[in-house]
């Protein structure tokens, strides 16, 4: 038996091809995108504007399979976080951050990450695998649906999506591009290209390729202002050093049809990259790059070997950049009461899973297994 197609994974173009192959008109693709992504429907029986015969045919060849939610927590400040288990057992996390004028969903693109940035807890977990299109867009589906009120029209809570969760999006290029196409499509999430942001650590050839197929907003995980330090903090820099990376960012921005700025992400680590000489270097590096700088105080995790800078050092760094004429923001911590910072919830769930597995192994050995621990 051939495997069923998961319709959640189909970009608008692939959805149209799928219906044409079924002998249907392309407008069925738009109907299906609307059912899935705008109405949150995953049951063909409820798709009442499709004939019974078509629904029966769909049930034979297709399915809508969603990620399994293992944890959903909402903070007192409205931040919401999900841990989703993927086939194979690993988990990813997705965070929704509400603000006055927008709601931002931060999604993952890979399970783990191969780039091994020295200050990143995801990097320390190593690389497991790429997420499929369905697993990437499934995070947007789950988050959008969580705000639905039965019987009421869906309110748009998610206005922005940032690919800043687990993984390097450009290392999972095709799936990420298809998922972003779904986010932008008028019959799906209909997000503005300005409000979908891909964050990269600097995979230069892929960034160049992205400019050929997409015009979403760009964030660059810079984190260091010279090659020597960046080689240590963001090892992909050894392959694509700053003198290649910065021009590639400029070229990407130049190709955009509007005058959009890149977001420069800079994790401030105490006495590592937060000295005044780094401000000087950053000013030189970014002098011709239309950008705003987002400072992220390092969020300590066990055995990282790094510390969060004091507020004095943080503000001193911010003010010095301001004085150089940059727009600078400091990322505030949200959802503290639900461990919403990157990697914390997955750590908890995986620790529990590991404990359960160890317990089951022990009990199997002693012959008294009880899986409900
Ligand atoms: S900072 Fe980003 S690219 Fe670097 S290891 Fe972490 S997830 Fe990967």
Short mmCIF file of N, CA, C and O in Angstrom, two decimals, residues 18-19 32 50 53 56 61 64 70 80 85-86 99 101 131 174 177 180 190 203 215 218 241 243 267 274 290 303 358:
data_model
loop_
_atom_site.label_atom_id
_atom_site.label_comp_id
_atom_site.label_asym_id
_atom_site.label_seq_id
_atom_site.Cartn_x
_atom_site.Cartn_y
_atom_site.Cartn_z
N UNK A 18 -1.17 18.29 -6.24
CA UNK A 18 -1.81 17.11 -5.65
C UNK A 18 -3.25 16.98 -6.15
O UNK A 18 -3.69 15.90 -6.57
N UNK A 19 -4.00 18.08 -6.14
CA UNK A 19 -5.40 17.99 -6.57
C UNK A 19 -5.52 17.76 -8.07
O UNK A 19 -6.42 17.05 -8.52
N UNK A 32 -8.63 23.52 0.43
CA UNK A 32 -7.98 22.65 1.43
C UNK A 32 -7.04 23.46 2.32
O UNK A 32 -7.01 23.27 3.55
N UNK A 50 -16.63 20.18 0.02
CA UNK A 50 -16.10 19.17 -0.91
C UNK A 50 -17.12 18.03 -0.98
O UNK A 50 -17.74 17.69 0.05
N UNK A 53 -17.87 12.20 -2.45
CA UNK A 53 -16.97 11.32 -3.22
C UNK A 53 -15.53 11.79 -3.08
O UNK A 53 -14.61 10.99 -2.90
N UNK A 56 -14.20 10.98 0.32
CA UNK A 56 -13.87 9.55 0.44
C UNK A 56 -12.53 9.27 -0.25
O UNK A 56 -11.69 8.51 0.25
N UNK A 61 -6.25 8.41 0.16
CA UNK A 61 -4.87 8.70 -0.28
C UNK A 61 -4.14 9.73 0.59
O UNK A 61 -2.94 9.93 0.43
N UNK A 64 -4.17 14.19 7.46
CA UNK A 64 -3.65 15.44 8.04
C UNK A 64 -3.13 15.05 9.41
O UNK A 64 -3.89 14.84 10.35
N UNK A 70 3.13 17.31 23.88
CA UNK A 70 3.36 16.62 25.16
C UNK A 70 3.29 17.59 26.33
O UNK A 70 3.16 17.18 27.47
N UNK A 80 3.13 31.60 25.86
CA UNK A 80 2.65 30.22 25.82
C UNK A 80 3.74 29.36 25.19
O UNK A 80 4.40 29.80 24.25
N UNK A 85 6.32 16.23 20.62
CA UNK A 85 7.16 15.07 20.37
C UNK A 85 7.04 14.67 18.91
O UNK A 85 5.93 14.60 18.36
N UNK A 86 8.15 14.42 18.30
CA UNK A 86 8.17 14.09 16.88
C UNK A 86 8.37 12.58 16.72
O UNK A 86 8.92 11.93 17.61
N UNK A 99 2.67 40.62 22.66
CA UNK A 99 3.07 41.98 23.00
C UNK A 99 1.89 42.88 22.70
O UNK A 99 0.89 42.43 22.17
N UNK A 101 1.22 45.16 20.48
CA UNK A 101 0.74 45.34 19.11
C UNK A 101 0.98 44.11 18.23
O UNK A 101 0.80 44.17 17.02
N UNK A 131 13.50 18.86 10.56
CA UNK A 131 12.04 18.72 10.66
C UNK A 131 11.46 18.73 9.25
O UNK A 131 11.97 19.42 8.36
N UNK A 174 14.98 23.41 1.90
CA UNK A 174 13.78 23.17 1.11
C UNK A 174 12.53 23.11 1.99
O UNK A 174 11.48 23.67 1.65
N UNK A 177 11.67 26.62 3.29
CA UNK A 177 11.09 27.49 2.26
C UNK A 177 9.63 27.09 1.99
O UNK A 177 8.74 27.95 1.90
N UNK A 180 7.53 28.30 4.86
CA UNK A 180 7.33 29.76 4.83
C UNK A 180 6.34 30.14 3.74
O UNK A 180 5.54 31.07 3.91
N UNK A 190 -1.54 33.71 5.64
CA UNK A 190 -1.60 35.06 5.10
C UNK A 190 -0.76 36.06 5.90
O UNK A 190 -1.18 37.20 6.15
N UNK A 203 25.05 30.76 7.13
CA UNK A 203 25.41 29.76 6.13
C UNK A 203 25.36 30.48 4.77
O UNK A 203 24.33 30.51 4.10
N UNK A 215 11.56 36.43 0.05
CA UNK A 215 11.86 37.80 0.48
C UNK A 215 11.33 38.05 1.89
O UNK A 215 10.81 39.11 2.20
N UNK A 218 15.05 39.11 7.64
CA UNK A 218 16.26 38.36 8.00
C UNK A 218 16.79 38.79 9.36
O UNK A 218 16.83 39.98 9.68
N UNK A 241 33.56 33.29 7.16
CA UNK A 241 33.94 34.38 8.06
C UNK A 241 33.21 35.69 7.77
O UNK A 241 32.53 35.82 6.74
N UNK A 243 33.97 38.53 6.67
CA UNK A 243 34.16 39.26 5.40
C UNK A 243 33.33 38.65 4.26
O UNK A 243 33.13 39.28 3.22
N UNK A 267 24.09 37.91 21.51
CA UNK A 267 24.02 37.42 22.89
C UNK A 267 25.19 37.99 23.66
O UNK A 267 26.35 37.78 23.30
N UNK A 274 31.39 41.66 25.56
CA UNK A 274 30.63 42.85 25.99
C UNK A 274 31.53 44.01 26.39
O UNK A 274 31.16 44.86 27.18
N UNK A 290 21.84 48.13 6.76
CA UNK A 290 20.61 48.64 7.39
C UNK A 290 20.14 47.60 8.43
O UNK A 290 19.83 46.46 8.08
N UNK A 303 27.06 23.93 32.94
CA UNK A 303 28.33 23.63 32.27
C UNK A 303 28.59 24.49 31.02
O UNK A 303 29.37 24.12 30.16
N UNK A 358 14.67 4.83 32.12
CA UNK A 358 15.57 4.15 33.07
C UNK A 358 14.75 3.31 34.05
O UNK A 358 15.09 2.18 34.36
#
